[in-house]
Each structure stands twice: as C-alpha cells, then as structure tokens.
C-alpha cells in the first residue's frame, strides 16, 4: 500500500494529549475516517518518487481495449475484423509495427500471421461443391455442409474439427495460435469459426485464454494474483528495466497488495523483485533441510558436496569425488592407518585445514539461518493477523460498552493493528534485504532503521495486548496506543523512504546477487 501522504503530520509527543478531549466529532468529519481506512482505489496519486501510479481494470475493459485496437486496424488495413485480430496477435498488439510490415509487403505480413492466402471465410461457402466428401482423418463420408475448410482449402468433417479444436483449447490451453489440421499448414483458425463449432463452455474458455494471452503479452498489464479476483492492473511506470530501482507495489480493488513488477501477491518492499526470486529459491532449497543438515551432515573437504553420516563408522567416502575422510577430524582417511574404529588425530594439520573449510561453509549456513529465522518469524506472525483483528474488535466493543466511547473513537485500535501488520511485512522483507546487502556505510543506517522499527512494533504489540479494566485506563491506553502507532508509522516510513530512495540514487549495493 502506498503511504497515506500525511507523514509530516505525525505527532508522538506529549502535546498530542489535547487531541483526545475532542469528543465533539461532527458528522462531516466522519467520511474522513472511512476514507482513511479504505484506501483510494482508482488511480492512486503519485506521492513519492519511488511510488508508481496504476489503474485497476475489469475484464470487460480489457476486452474493450482489444476491440478498439481491432477496429482501428480493421479500417486502416481494410481487412475483416477476425483477420485484424489475428494480425494484431501475431505482432503482439504492436499496431505500428504491424502497419509498417503490412504496407511494406501485405502478402508477407498476412502469411507471417497465418492468413495466407487471403480470402474471406464467406467466399468459400459459395463455391462449395455438391455430393459426398470423404474426411481424410476419420475416413467417413459426409455431405458438404457437414464439412469445413478454411481459405487453405484443407477440408475435414466438422466432427473432426470439433474434436481437434476442443482438444487444443481444453487440453493444450491454446488460443491465438491454433492452426489448420493439415500437417504443415500454418493457417490460423479464425475466432468466429471456433465459436461456431465448439460448445459454449469451450468457446468461453477459448476467449478467456485469448484475454489471458493479451494481458500476458502486454508489459503494462498484469492479472491480480489473489484467488477469485478478476481485476487487471494497468501500470506503465514499471517496465522491466526499471525493476533494479523500483519496487512497484500496487493495490487491487479486491483490497490486497501485489507487486506489479513480478506478480508477488503481497508487498515485498523494500526488496527488489529479482532479490525476492533469489530468496524464495534459496528458502525452497535450504530452509527445510537446513536444521537437519546442520546436525547430520558435513561438507566434503575436497568438493564441498554435502555428505550424510549414516551408521556409526567414521570412515566417510564422498559419493561425488570419492574422497575418503574421517567424520570426526575431517582429515584424510589415508592418514588414519588402521585406527578405523576411533579417531585420535584431532590436532593434525590436515584435519585442522579441513575443519576450517567446514567452518566456513557452516558459517555461511548460520548467517543465512540468522536472517531466515527472523524473516520466518514475521511470516509466521502474519498468519495470525485474522486472530489479531478479531481480538482487537472484541476490545473495541468492550471499550464502547464500558468506556463510553463511540464507534469512531475506538477506531484507533484497528488503525494500530493495521500499522503493526504493515510494519511486520516490511520488517520481514528487511531481513531478506539484509541477507543480500553488501556491507557499507548504508548497511549501518539500514540496520539502525530496522532495529528502531522492530522495537516500535514490539512496543505497540505489547500495548495492544493490554487488558482494559476501567474507564481511566482506557483513556490512558488509547493515548499510548495512538502515539505508539504514529511512531511505528513514522519509523516504517523512514525505513521505506531511506531504502527506496537509496535504490533511485543507487546508494545500496548488492552483494553476491
Ligand atoms: Zn472426420
Ligand atoms: Zn490448411
Ligand atoms: Zn485483486
Ligand atoms: Zn516484485
Ligand atoms: Zn567430495
Ligand atoms: Zn566403514
Ligand atoms: Zn579422524
């Protein structure tokens, strides 16, 4: 979510007290409270240099976008609508490139798109011969109306066409590139033919696939990744080349955040998209097995591949490089002579060197685990968010009943939970960032920011857990929570601002990414 633009107004000092006696909230101020809690949907205003603007589109708007382009090309090139669509899809909706190629060599452009030789689908029906036709696929005889051929004149029975088209759409998920059944014929099957032949369900699936391909082909569109959400995000400010400097976090109309850059289904600020990919891969590879590895394996001192100890024998042979060594001292087995049953060589040079290498690779695993455990801890907290909200809602009811506070007046608690949850997401990713961060003077600033936010969130979490007893304590708690929530928000914005601005100014440098 983009920040709400009023960071400068955050007060967390004692002078804030006066604000609380303001019980006379009139009806005109009510919409402000609602606005503050339901973030702006349409065209989020650009507030920070690292924020992007975006629009949320419906599927119908995406269909309209395509039809508009098709109509334009149809009249410019004087071709049927379905041909215009096939041409546009072939030229990945780049109508300038299409027009250039078309006017340069129309026959070549049509052939490249799978529309050669040019003929309208209607000219064929008029010249249809009479009598019976033997379908080359199923070898059955049909009268001509039960058969079909495109401009390429490859005729088959409709049953075979239906089976073929249904299989392509349902089985293989193909849409824009379905070709003639004749092997080697590159003629593309037109939209209206498919709609005419296949069942309603399959035709629907076909059009969904066409729309999905349109969105996938467009660098400025992305489906919302959240389950059951059918909105599409449009953003022209986050092209791939910018993703080294931007983390284009946007919010869908379904209420959830996503990253426009990589499609991650939540905010992963302040971490760059490609680092998130590296991290996810590393976690998938490492985290499940990391603890187990730590206890049960060692790395071969010759080739660094991981070796599992099985059984009680200390004589290990690396499966990969066949190096024979001792599990206890890591030294070469050849120096152990006949004392295979026990190792008493812990101080030999060969063993010390080998253990050094071992220690290095252990240290890198431990470094990873240090960051991963902190990352995972926040990830785990996020799973309890719903419960956190429920508990808070109960408290809000309690405060309305026993503290004589209005609905509006207890919203501070929900806003505090919002702040905690937002900050935890940022903290979570800050550990991934720290893992990949090369140590320099920016690292210290980053880690200071991280620690300050971690503490602020901890304190606010503690306050939100407090029990409410009497009216006096409610007033005090409300004040404390509001102040602390404002402080969390402020620390959050500072961490975000320093880091995201740092990308734009390229003051953060990556380690071995
Ligand atoms: Zn047939
Ligand atoms: Zn054909
Ligand atoms: Zn959505
Ligand atoms: Zn991303
Ligand atoms: Zn080895
Ligand atoms: Zn053995
Ligand atoms: Zn040994």
Short mmCIF file of C-alpha atoms and ligand atoms in Angstrom, two decimals:
data_model
loop_
_atom_site.label_atom_id
_atom_site.label_comp_id
_atom_site.label_asym_id
_atom_site.label_seq_id
_atom_site.Cartn_x
_atom_site.Cartn_y
_atom_site.Cartn_z
CA UNK A 1 0.00 0.00 0.00
CA UNK A 2 1.28 3.43 -0.73
CA UNK A 3 1.72 5.62 2.29
CA UNK A 4 -1.10 7.93 3.07
CA UNK A 5 0.73 11.13 2.44
CA UNK A 6 0.37 12.72 5.83
CA UNK A 7 3.65 11.57 7.36
CA UNK A 8 4.61 15.10 8.19
CA UNK A 9 1.65 15.40 10.50
CA UNK A 10 2.59 12.55 12.77
CA UNK A 11 2.91 13.62 16.35
CA UNK A 12 4.02 11.26 19.00
CA UNK A 13 4.96 13.67 21.72
CA UNK A 14 3.04 14.80 24.74
CA UNK A 15 1.32 17.69 23.01
CA UNK A 16 -0.87 15.10 21.36
CA UNK A 17 -2.87 14.83 24.61
CA UNK A 18 -5.09 17.76 23.77
CA UNK A 19 -6.46 15.91 20.78
CA UNK A 20 -8.17 13.29 22.91
CA UNK A 21 -10.66 15.54 24.62
CA UNK A 22 -12.14 16.36 21.28
CA UNK A 23 -15.31 14.32 21.73
CA UNK A 24 -17.43 16.53 19.55
CA UNK A 25 -16.71 14.77 16.29
CA UNK A 26 -19.40 16.06 13.95
CA UNK A 27 -20.91 14.17 11.10
CA UNK A 28 -18.88 16.00 8.49
CA UNK A 29 -15.67 14.54 9.80
CA UNK A 30 -17.00 11.01 9.57
CA UNK A 31 -16.22 10.37 5.90
CA UNK A 32 -12.59 11.21 6.60
CA UNK A 33 -12.37 8.30 8.97
CA UNK A 34 -13.87 5.98 6.38
CA UNK A 35 -11.54 7.33 3.74
CA UNK A 36 -8.53 6.77 5.90
CA UNK A 37 -9.46 3.13 6.34
CA UNK A 38 -10.50 2.27 2.81
CA UNK A 39 -7.57 3.24 0.64
CA UNK A 40 -8.10 5.10 -2.61
CA UNK A 41 -8.77 2.62 -5.38
CA UNK A 42 -8.88 4.35 -8.71
CA UNK A 43 -5.67 5.95 -9.89
CA UNK A 44 -3.66 6.20 -6.73
CA UNK A 45 -1.97 9.57 -6.72
CA UNK A 46 1.78 9.60 -7.07
CA UNK A 47 3.28 10.78 -3.82
CA UNK A 48 6.86 9.59 -3.57
CA UNK A 49 9.48 9.37 -6.29
CA UNK A 50 9.52 5.57 -5.86
CA UNK A 51 5.74 5.12 -5.97
CA UNK A 52 4.00 4.26 -9.22
CA UNK A 53 0.52 5.17 -10.47
CA UNK A 54 -1.78 2.43 -11.65
CA UNK A 55 -5.34 1.70 -12.66
CA UNK A 56 -7.49 -1.29 -11.84
CA UNK A 57 -9.31 -2.65 -14.90
CA UNK A 58 -12.19 -5.06 -15.27
CA UNK A 59 -12.14 -7.94 -17.75
CA UNK A 60 -14.70 -6.06 -19.88
CA UNK A 61 -12.35 -3.08 -20.08
CA UNK A 62 -9.59 -5.42 -21.26
CA UNK A 63 -11.92 -6.81 -23.94
CA UNK A 64 -12.84 -3.26 -24.97
CA UNK A 65 -9.15 -2.35 -25.25
CA UNK A 66 -8.62 -5.23 -27.68
CA UNK A 67 -11.74 -4.44 -29.71
CA UNK A 68 -10.72 -0.83 -30.04
CA UNK A 69 -7.36 -1.86 -31.50
CA UNK A 70 -9.01 -4.43 -33.76
CA UNK A 71 -11.50 -1.87 -35.14
CA UNK A 72 -8.69 0.59 -35.76
CA UNK A 73 -6.56 -1.94 -37.67
CA UNK A 74 -9.63 -3.28 -39.48
CA UNK A 75 -10.38 0.11 -41.04
CA UNK A 76 -6.74 1.08 -41.60
CA UNK A 77 -5.81 -2.12 -43.42
CA UNK A 78 -9.28 -2.84 -44.83
CA UNK A 79 -9.34 -6.42 -43.60
CA UNK A 80 -12.12 -8.36 -41.80
CA UNK A 81 -12.21 -7.96 -38.01
CA UNK A 82 -11.05 -11.53 -37.36
CA UNK A 83 -8.08 -11.01 -39.68
CA UNK A 84 -7.22 -7.77 -37.90
CA UNK A 85 -7.30 -9.69 -34.61
CA UNK A 86 -5.03 -12.46 -35.95
CA UNK A 87 -2.61 -9.86 -37.33
CA UNK A 88 -2.53 -7.92 -34.06
CA UNK A 89 -1.92 -11.05 -32.01
CA UNK A 90 0.89 -12.07 -34.33
CA UNK A 91 2.54 -8.65 -33.98
CA UNK A 92 1.99 -8.77 -30.18
CA UNK A 93 -0.51 -5.88 -30.35
CA UNK A 94 2.11 -3.51 -31.71
CA UNK A 95 -0.06 -1.85 -34.34
CA UNK A 96 2.73 0.48 -35.53
CA UNK A 97 4.96 -2.46 -36.34
CA UNK A 98 2.02 -4.29 -37.92
CA UNK A 99 1.16 -1.36 -40.19
CA UNK A 100 4.80 -0.88 -41.18
CA UNK A 101 5.18 -4.54 -42.14
CA UNK A 102 1.79 -4.67 -43.80
CA UNK A 103 2.31 -1.66 -46.04
CA UNK A 104 5.80 -2.81 -46.82
CA UNK A 105 4.62 -6.22 -48.07
CA UNK A 106 0.96 -7.11 -47.42
CA UNK A 107 1.20 -10.72 -48.66
CA UNK A 108 4.25 -11.38 -46.49
CA UNK A 109 2.59 -9.82 -43.42
CA UNK A 110 -0.54 -11.92 -43.93
CA UNK A 111 1.45 -15.08 -44.44
CA UNK A 112 3.58 -14.48 -41.35
CA UNK A 113 0.40 -14.10 -39.29
CA UNK A 114 -1.12 -17.33 -40.69
CA UNK A 115 -3.63 -15.72 -43.05
CA UNK A 116 -2.31 -16.86 -46.37
CA UNK A 117 -3.74 -16.98 -48.99
CA UNK A 118 -6.05 -14.11 -48.19
CA UNK A 119 -9.70 -14.95 -48.57
CA UNK A 120 -12.71 -14.09 -46.54
CA UNK A 121 -14.38 -17.01 -44.80
CA UNK A 122 -17.61 -16.36 -46.76
CA UNK A 123 -16.20 -16.70 -50.29
CA UNK A 124 -15.67 -20.35 -49.68
CA UNK A 125 -19.19 -21.42 -48.85
CA UNK A 126 -20.48 -20.15 -52.18
CA UNK A 127 -18.10 -22.32 -54.19
CA UNK A 128 -18.79 -25.38 -52.08
CA UNK A 129 -19.10 -28.47 -54.27
CA UNK A 130 -22.06 -30.87 -54.05
CA UNK A 131 -22.05 -34.64 -53.49
CA UNK A 132 -20.26 -36.62 -50.80
CA UNK A 133 -16.88 -35.98 -49.23
CA UNK A 134 -14.60 -38.47 -47.54
CA UNK A 135 -12.90 -36.93 -44.49
CA UNK A 136 -9.14 -37.68 -44.67
CA UNK A 137 -9.00 -38.06 -40.90
CA UNK A 138 -11.89 -40.32 -39.94
CA UNK A 139 -12.37 -41.77 -43.47
CA UNK A 140 -16.16 -41.44 -43.21
CA UNK A 141 -18.39 -39.97 -45.88
CA UNK A 142 -20.17 -36.66 -45.31
CA UNK A 143 -22.26 -34.28 -47.36
CA UNK A 144 -20.53 -30.96 -47.85
CA UNK A 145 -22.49 -28.89 -45.31
CA UNK A 146 -21.15 -31.23 -42.60
CA UNK A 147 -17.58 -30.43 -43.57
CA UNK A 148 -15.44 -27.35 -43.33
CA UNK A 149 -12.30 -25.89 -44.88
CA UNK A 150 -10.52 -22.58 -44.43
CA UNK A 151 -9.00 -20.42 -47.17
CA UNK A 152 -6.22 -23.01 -47.47
CA UNK A 153 -8.77 -25.49 -48.86
CA UNK A 154 -7.92 -28.28 -46.43
CA UNK A 155 -11.32 -29.86 -45.91
CA UNK A 156 -12.31 -32.08 -42.99
CA UNK A 157 -15.59 -33.17 -41.44
CA UNK A 158 -16.99 -30.92 -38.72
CA UNK A 159 -16.83 -33.73 -36.14
CA UNK A 160 -13.07 -33.96 -36.64
CA UNK A 161 -12.74 -30.17 -36.48
CA UNK A 162 -14.72 -30.06 -33.23
CA UNK A 163 -12.62 -32.76 -31.65
CA UNK A 164 -9.42 -31.11 -32.79
CA UNK A 165 -10.38 -27.59 -31.67
CA UNK A 166 -11.79 -28.74 -28.33
CA UNK A 167 -8.61 -30.70 -27.65
CA UNK A 168 -6.39 -27.73 -28.50
CA UNK A 169 -8.38 -25.37 -26.25
CA UNK A 170 -9.23 -27.63 -23.35
CA UNK A 171 -6.29 -29.96 -23.41
CA UNK A 172 -3.41 -27.78 -24.52
CA UNK A 173 -4.71 -24.35 -23.50
CA UNK A 174 -4.06 -22.94 -26.96
CA UNK A 175 -5.93 -19.94 -28.30
CA UNK A 176 -4.40 -17.44 -30.73
CA UNK A 177 -2.14 -19.93 -32.47
CA UNK A 178 -4.47 -22.80 -33.37
CA UNK A 179 -3.57 -23.84 -36.90
CA UNK A 180 -5.25 -25.83 -39.68
CA UNK A 181 -5.50 -29.60 -39.12
CA UNK A 182 -3.49 -30.36 -42.27
CA UNK A 183 0.06 -31.05 -41.18
CA UNK A 184 2.41 -28.30 -42.30
CA UNK A 185 -0.41 -25.81 -42.97
CA UNK A 186 0.12 -22.67 -40.91
CA UNK A 187 -3.29 -21.17 -41.49
CA UNK A 188 -4.70 -19.81 -38.20
CA UNK A 189 -8.29 -20.79 -37.33
CA UNK A 190 -10.47 -17.69 -37.03
CA UNK A 191 -12.32 -16.73 -33.90
CA UNK A 192 -15.80 -16.95 -35.43
CA UNK A 193 -15.16 -20.46 -36.79
CA UNK A 194 -14.14 -21.69 -33.35
CA UNK A 195 -17.15 -20.03 -31.70
CA UNK A 196 -19.40 -21.59 -34.34
CA UNK A 197 -18.05 -25.13 -33.98
CA UNK A 198 -17.19 -25.78 -30.32
CA UNK A 199 -19.55 -25.93 -27.33
CA UNK A 200 -20.42 -22.80 -25.39
CA UNK A 201 -18.14 -23.77 -22.48
CA UNK A 202 -15.14 -24.39 -24.67
CA UNK A 203 -15.74 -21.17 -26.58
CA UNK A 204 -15.81 -19.35 -23.26
CA UNK A 205 -12.54 -20.98 -22.27
CA UNK A 206 -11.09 -20.02 -25.65
CA UNK A 207 -11.94 -16.36 -25.11
CA UNK A 208 -10.56 -16.46 -21.57
CA UNK A 209 -7.31 -17.80 -23.00
CA UNK A 210 -7.24 -15.06 -25.63
CA UNK A 211 -7.72 -12.42 -22.93
CA UNK A 212 -5.09 -14.05 -20.72
CA UNK A 213 -2.64 -14.00 -23.63
CA UNK A 214 -3.42 -10.34 -24.30
CA UNK A 215 -2.67 -9.43 -20.69
CA UNK A 216 0.43 -11.64 -20.59
CA UNK A 217 1.75 -10.06 -23.81
CA UNK A 218 1.28 -6.54 -22.54
CA UNK A 219 4.09 -5.10 -20.44
CA UNK A 220 1.68 -2.61 -18.90
CA UNK A 221 -0.95 -5.14 -17.73
CA UNK A 222 -0.95 -7.78 -15.00
CA UNK A 223 -3.66 -10.00 -13.55
CA UNK A 224 -4.30 -9.62 -9.86
CA UNK A 225 -2.75 -12.79 -8.37
CA UNK A 226 -5.23 -13.08 -5.50
CA UNK A 227 -7.60 -16.05 -5.63
CA UNK A 228 -11.00 -15.38 -7.20
CA UNK A 229 -10.05 -11.83 -8.13
CA UNK A 230 -10.64 -10.98 -11.78
CA UNK A 231 -9.24 -7.49 -11.92
CA UNK A 232 -6.32 -6.50 -14.07
CA UNK A 233 -3.79 -3.85 -13.05
CA UNK A 234 -2.56 -1.36 -15.61
CA UNK A 235 0.73 0.38 -14.88
CA UNK A 236 3.05 1.98 -17.38
CA UNK A 237 5.65 3.21 -14.90
CA UNK A 238 7.30 -0.09 -14.06
CA UNK A 239 8.94 -1.51 -17.18
CA UNK A 240 11.39 -4.36 -16.59
CA UNK A 241 14.43 -2.12 -16.99
CA UNK A 242 13.23 -0.05 -14.01
CA UNK A 243 12.98 -3.01 -11.65
CA UNK A 244 16.55 -2.51 -10.46
CA UNK A 245 15.49 0.77 -8.94
CA UNK A 246 11.79 0.39 -8.23
CA UNK A 247 9.58 -1.90 -6.19
CA UNK A 248 6.24 -1.14 -7.86
CA UNK A 249 3.80 -2.09 -5.13
CA UNK A 250 0.17 -1.54 -6.11
CA UNK A 251 -3.22 -2.26 -4.59
CA UNK A 252 -6.02 -4.05 -6.37
CA UNK A 253 -9.72 -3.25 -5.97
CA UNK A 254 -10.06 -6.56 -4.12
CA UNK A 255 -8.22 -4.79 -1.31
CA UNK A 256 -4.97 -6.74 -1.48
CA UNK A 257 -1.50 -5.58 -2.43
CA UNK A 258 0.64 -7.04 -5.14
CA UNK A 259 3.93 -6.30 -6.81
CA UNK A 260 3.38 -5.13 -10.37
CA UNK A 261 6.97 -5.94 -11.23
CA UNK A 262 6.92 -9.67 -10.52
CA UNK A 263 3.32 -10.51 -9.58
CA UNK A 264 4.16 -11.40 -5.98
CA UNK A 265 0.81 -11.49 -4.18
CA UNK A 266 1.75 -9.06 -1.39
CA UNK A 267 4.05 -6.14 -0.82
CA UNK A 268 7.68 -7.19 -0.74
CA UNK A 269 9.03 -3.71 -0.20
CA UNK A 270 11.80 -2.73 0.29
CA UNK A 271 13.29 -5.74 -1.53
CA UNK A 272 13.81 -5.67 -5.31
CA UNK A 273 11.87 -8.25 -7.37
CA UNK A 274 14.89 -10.25 -8.50
CA UNK A 275 16.16 -10.48 -4.93
CA UNK A 276 12.78 -11.86 -3.87
CA UNK A 277 13.17 -14.55 -6.52
CA UNK A 278 16.66 -15.40 -5.29
CA UNK A 279 15.42 -15.50 -1.71
CA UNK A 280 12.46 -17.73 -2.50
CA UNK A 281 14.68 -20.13 -4.35
CA UNK A 282 17.21 -20.14 -1.54
CA UNK A 283 14.49 -20.77 1.04
CA UNK A 284 12.99 -23.57 -1.02
CA UNK A 285 16.41 -25.16 -1.39
CA UNK A 286 17.72 -24.55 2.08
CA UNK A 287 15.30 -23.88 4.88
CA UNK A 288 13.52 -27.20 5.25
CA UNK A 289 16.72 -29.10 5.31
CA UNK A 290 18.95 -26.51 6.93
CA UNK A 291 18.47 -27.59 10.50
CA UNK A 292 18.72 -31.22 9.67
CA UNK A 293 21.81 -30.60 7.61
CA UNK A 294 23.43 -28.77 10.44
CA UNK A 295 23.14 -31.78 12.68
CA UNK A 296 23.59 -34.69 10.34
CA UNK A 297 25.86 -33.74 7.51
CA UNK A 298 29.22 -32.30 6.70
CA UNK A 299 30.64 -30.94 3.51
CA UNK A 300 33.32 -32.91 1.72
CA UNK A 301 36.59 -31.05 2.26
CA UNK A 302 37.59 -31.64 -1.35
CA UNK A 303 34.48 -30.84 -3.42
CA UNK A 304 32.13 -29.20 -0.86
CA UNK A 305 29.26 -31.50 -1.67
CA UNK A 306 27.12 -32.43 1.30
CA UNK A 307 27.68 -35.80 2.89
CA UNK A 308 25.27 -37.52 5.20
CA UNK A 309 26.56 -39.66 8.02
CA UNK A 310 24.85 -43.00 8.06
CA UNK A 311 25.80 -45.59 10.58
CA UNK A 312 28.44 -45.35 13.24
CA UNK A 313 31.55 -45.64 11.12
CA UNK A 314 33.78 -42.57 10.89
CA UNK A 315 35.32 -43.62 7.60
CA UNK A 316 33.48 -41.47 5.06
CA UNK A 317 33.72 -41.65 1.30
CA UNK A 318 32.35 -38.73 -0.72
CA UNK A 319 29.86 -40.02 -3.28
CA UNK A 320 30.80 -37.32 -5.73
CA UNK A 321 34.59 -37.13 -5.72
CA UNK A 322 35.36 -40.38 -3.90
CA UNK A 323 37.50 -38.52 -1.34
CA UNK A 324 37.94 -40.63 1.79
CA UNK A 325 38.00 -38.77 5.08
CA UNK A 326 37.29 -39.07 8.79
CA UNK A 327 33.93 -37.80 10.10
CA UNK A 328 35.42 -36.72 13.42
CA UNK A 329 38.52 -34.77 12.41
CA UNK A 330 37.65 -34.21 8.71
CA UNK A 331 41.22 -35.22 7.87
CA UNK A 332 42.14 -37.60 5.05
CA UNK A 333 41.40 -41.22 5.88
CA UNK A 334 44.69 -42.36 4.42
CA UNK A 335 46.46 -40.87 7.45
CA UNK A 336 44.34 -42.85 9.85
CA UNK A 337 46.04 -46.12 9.09
CA UNK A 338 44.38 -48.95 10.86
CA UNK A 339 42.75 -46.96 13.63
CA UNK A 340 39.45 -47.03 11.75
CA UNK A 341 37.43 -47.72 14.89
CA UNK A 342 38.33 -44.42 16.53
CA UNK A 343 39.90 -41.13 15.67
CA UNK A 344 42.58 -39.60 17.85
CA UNK A 345 44.01 -37.19 15.33
CA UNK A 346 42.10 -34.01 16.06
CA UNK A 347 45.24 -31.83 16.10
CA UNK A 348 46.89 -32.99 12.90
CA UNK A 349 47.37 -30.20 10.34
CA UNK A 350 45.41 -31.95 7.59
CA UNK A 351 42.44 -32.25 9.91
CA UNK A 352 42.60 -28.63 11.05
CA UNK A 353 42.65 -27.35 7.47
CA UNK A 354 39.72 -29.49 6.53
CA UNK A 355 37.74 -28.27 9.53
CA UNK A 356 38.50 -24.68 8.53
CA UNK A 357 36.78 -25.21 5.22
CA UNK A 358 33.97 -26.89 7.06
CA UNK A 359 33.66 -23.96 9.45
CA UNK A 360 33.43 -21.52 6.56
CA UNK A 361 30.57 -23.30 4.91
CA UNK A 362 28.87 -23.73 8.31
CA UNK A 363 29.26 -20.01 8.94
CA UNK A 364 27.52 -19.19 5.68
CA UNK A 365 24.67 -21.51 6.59
CA UNK A 366 24.43 -19.93 10.02
CA UNK A 367 24.41 -16.46 8.52
CA UNK A 368 21.53 -17.49 6.28
CA UNK A 369 19.65 -19.04 9.19
CA UNK A 370 20.07 -15.87 11.23
CA UNK A 371 18.18 -13.85 8.61
CA UNK A 372 15.84 -16.61 7.60
CA UNK A 373 14.62 -17.21 11.17
CA UNK A 374 13.80 -13.51 11.58
CA UNK A 375 12.10 -13.45 8.19
CA UNK A 376 10.13 -16.59 9.02
CA UNK A 377 9.14 -15.22 12.41
CA UNK A 378 7.35 -12.28 10.78
CA UNK A 379 5.92 -14.56 8.14
CA UNK A 380 4.52 -16.68 10.93
CA UNK A 381 3.05 -13.64 12.73
CA UNK A 382 1.27 -12.66 9.53
CA UNK A 383 -0.60 -15.97 9.65
CA UNK A 384 -2.16 -14.84 12.92
CA UNK A 385 -3.34 -11.50 11.54
CA UNK A 386 -7.00 -12.53 11.36
CA UNK A 387 -6.91 -13.55 15.01
CA UNK A 388 -5.20 -10.28 15.89
CA UNK A 389 -8.02 -8.32 14.24
CA UNK A 390 -10.68 -10.42 15.97
CA UNK A 391 -9.16 -9.87 19.39
CA UNK A 392 -8.91 -6.16 18.72
CA UNK A 393 -12.52 -5.97 17.55
CA UNK A 394 -13.60 -7.56 20.82
CA UNK A 395 -11.63 -4.96 22.71
CA UNK A 396 -13.18 -2.20 20.64
CA UNK A 397 -16.65 -3.45 21.60
CA UNK A 398 -15.59 -3.63 25.22
CA UNK A 399 -14.34 -0.05 25.09
CA UNK A 400 -17.60 1.13 23.54
CA UNK A 401 -19.57 -0.57 26.28
CA UNK A 402 -17.56 0.09 29.40
CA UNK A 403 -15.61 3.17 28.36
CA UNK A 404 -18.50 5.09 26.84
CA UNK A 405 -16.53 5.62 23.66
CA UNK A 406 -18.21 5.99 20.29
CA UNK A 407 -17.55 3.70 17.32
CA UNK A 408 -15.38 6.39 15.76
CA UNK A 409 -13.41 6.83 18.95
CA UNK A 410 -12.36 3.19 19.16
CA UNK A 411 -11.07 3.05 15.59
CA UNK A 412 -7.61 3.96 16.87
CA UNK A 413 -7.21 0.30 17.90
CA UNK A 414 -7.90 -1.02 14.42
CA UNK A 415 -5.61 1.57 12.92
CA UNK A 416 -2.89 0.48 15.34
CA UNK A 417 -3.30 -3.15 14.24
CA UNK A 418 -3.11 -2.00 10.61
CA UNK A 419 0.15 -0.24 11.42
CA UNK A 420 1.61 -3.32 13.14
CA UNK A 421 0.70 -5.60 10.25
CA UNK A 422 2.08 -3.24 7.62
CA UNK A 423 5.28 -2.77 9.56
CA UNK A 424 5.72 -6.53 10.06
CA UNK A 425 5.55 -7.13 6.31
CA UNK A 426 8.23 -4.51 5.77
CA UNK A 427 10.34 -5.93 8.61
CA UNK A 428 10.02 -9.41 7.21
CA UNK A 429 11.44 -8.32 3.87
CA UNK A 430 14.06 -6.16 5.52
CA UNK A 431 15.75 -9.38 6.73
CA UNK A 432 15.85 -10.75 3.22
CA UNK A 433 17.33 -7.44 2.13
CA UNK A 434 19.92 -7.52 4.91
CA UNK A 435 20.98 -11.03 3.89
CA UNK A 436 21.89 -9.84 0.39
CA UNK A 437 23.17 -6.43 1.37
CA UNK A 438 26.84 -5.77 0.86
CA UNK A 439 28.34 -4.20 3.96
CA UNK A 440 28.97 -0.50 3.52
CA UNK A 441 28.06 2.73 5.27
CA UNK A 442 24.44 2.32 4.10
CA UNK A 443 24.17 -1.03 5.84
CA UNK A 444 24.54 0.53 9.23
CA UNK A 445 21.79 3.05 8.55
CA UNK A 446 19.60 0.26 7.26
CA UNK A 447 20.18 -1.91 10.32
CA UNK A 448 19.54 1.03 12.66
CA UNK A 449 16.26 1.72 10.89
CA UNK A 450 15.39 -1.95 11.08
CA UNK A 451 16.11 -2.18 14.80
CA UNK A 452 14.14 1.00 15.57
CA UNK A 453 11.11 -0.26 13.68
CA UNK A 454 11.40 -3.71 15.25
CA UNK A 455 11.32 -2.12 18.73
CA UNK A 456 8.48 0.23 17.90
CA UNK A 457 6.38 -2.66 16.59
CA UNK A 458 7.21 -4.75 19.63
CA UNK A 459 6.08 -1.95 21.96
CA UNK A 460 2.86 -1.35 20.07
CA UNK A 461 2.11 -5.06 20.01
CA UNK A 462 2.59 -5.13 23.77
CA UNK A 463 0.22 -2.20 24.29
CA UNK A 464 -2.43 -3.84 22.12
CA UNK A 465 -2.27 -6.96 24.29
CA UNK A 466 -3.08 -5.00 27.46
CA UNK A 467 -6.29 -5.68 29.30
CA UNK A 468 -8.85 -2.94 29.65
CA UNK A 469 -10.32 -2.61 33.10
CA UNK A 470 -11.73 0.81 33.99
CA UNK A 471 -12.54 3.99 32.11
CA UNK A 472 -9.38 5.75 33.26
CA UNK A 473 -7.10 3.08 31.97
CA UNK A 474 -8.92 3.12 28.64
CA UNK A 475 -8.18 6.80 28.17
CA UNK A 476 -4.53 6.27 29.04
CA UNK A 477 -4.22 3.19 26.85
CA UNK A 478 -5.89 4.92 23.96
CA UNK A 479 -3.41 7.73 24.19
CA UNK A 480 -0.43 5.40 24.42
CA UNK A 481 -1.57 3.22 21.55
CA UNK A 482 -2.31 6.18 19.29
CA UNK A 483 1.09 7.70 20.00
CA UNK A 484 2.92 4.43 19.53
CA UNK A 485 1.02 3.64 16.32
CA UNK A 486 2.01 7.03 14.94
CA UNK A 487 5.60 6.29 15.93
CA UNK A 488 5.50 2.89 14.20
CA UNK A 489 4.13 4.53 11.07
CA UNK A 490 6.86 7.13 11.21
CA UNK A 491 9.65 4.55 11.70
CA UNK A 492 8.13 2.46 8.92
CA UNK A 493 8.12 5.38 6.52
CA UNK A 494 11.69 6.27 7.41
CA UNK A 495 12.95 2.75 6.68
CA UNK A 496 10.98 2.60 3.45
CA UNK A 497 11.99 6.08 2.39
CA UNK A 498 15.70 5.60 3.07
CA UNK A 499 15.80 2.28 1.25
CA UNK A 500 13.58 3.02 -1.74
CA UNK A 501 15.15 6.41 -2.28
CA UNK A 502 18.51 4.66 -1.95
CA UNK A 503 17.66 2.48 -4.98
CA UNK A 504 16.84 5.53 -7.05
CA UNK A 505 20.10 7.12 -6.02
CA UNK A 506 21.89 3.74 -6.29
CA UNK A 507 23.42 4.04 -2.85
CA UNK A 508 22.59 0.47 -1.89
CA UNK A 509 24.92 -2.02 -3.44
CA UNK A 510 24.22 -5.65 -3.79
CA UNK A 511 26.45 -8.40 -2.53
CA UNK A 512 26.89 -11.60 -4.47
CA UNK A 513 23.44 -11.44 -6.08
ZN1 LIG B 1 -13.58 -36.56 -39.97
ZN1 LIG B 2 -4.86 -25.78 -44.17
ZN1 LIG B 3 -7.39 -8.31 -6.84
ZN1 LIG B 4 8.15 -7.81 -7.27
ZN1 LIG B 5 33.80 -34.75 -2.46
ZN1 LIG B 6 33.31 -48.04 7.50
ZN1 LIG B 7 39.96 -38.58 12.23
#
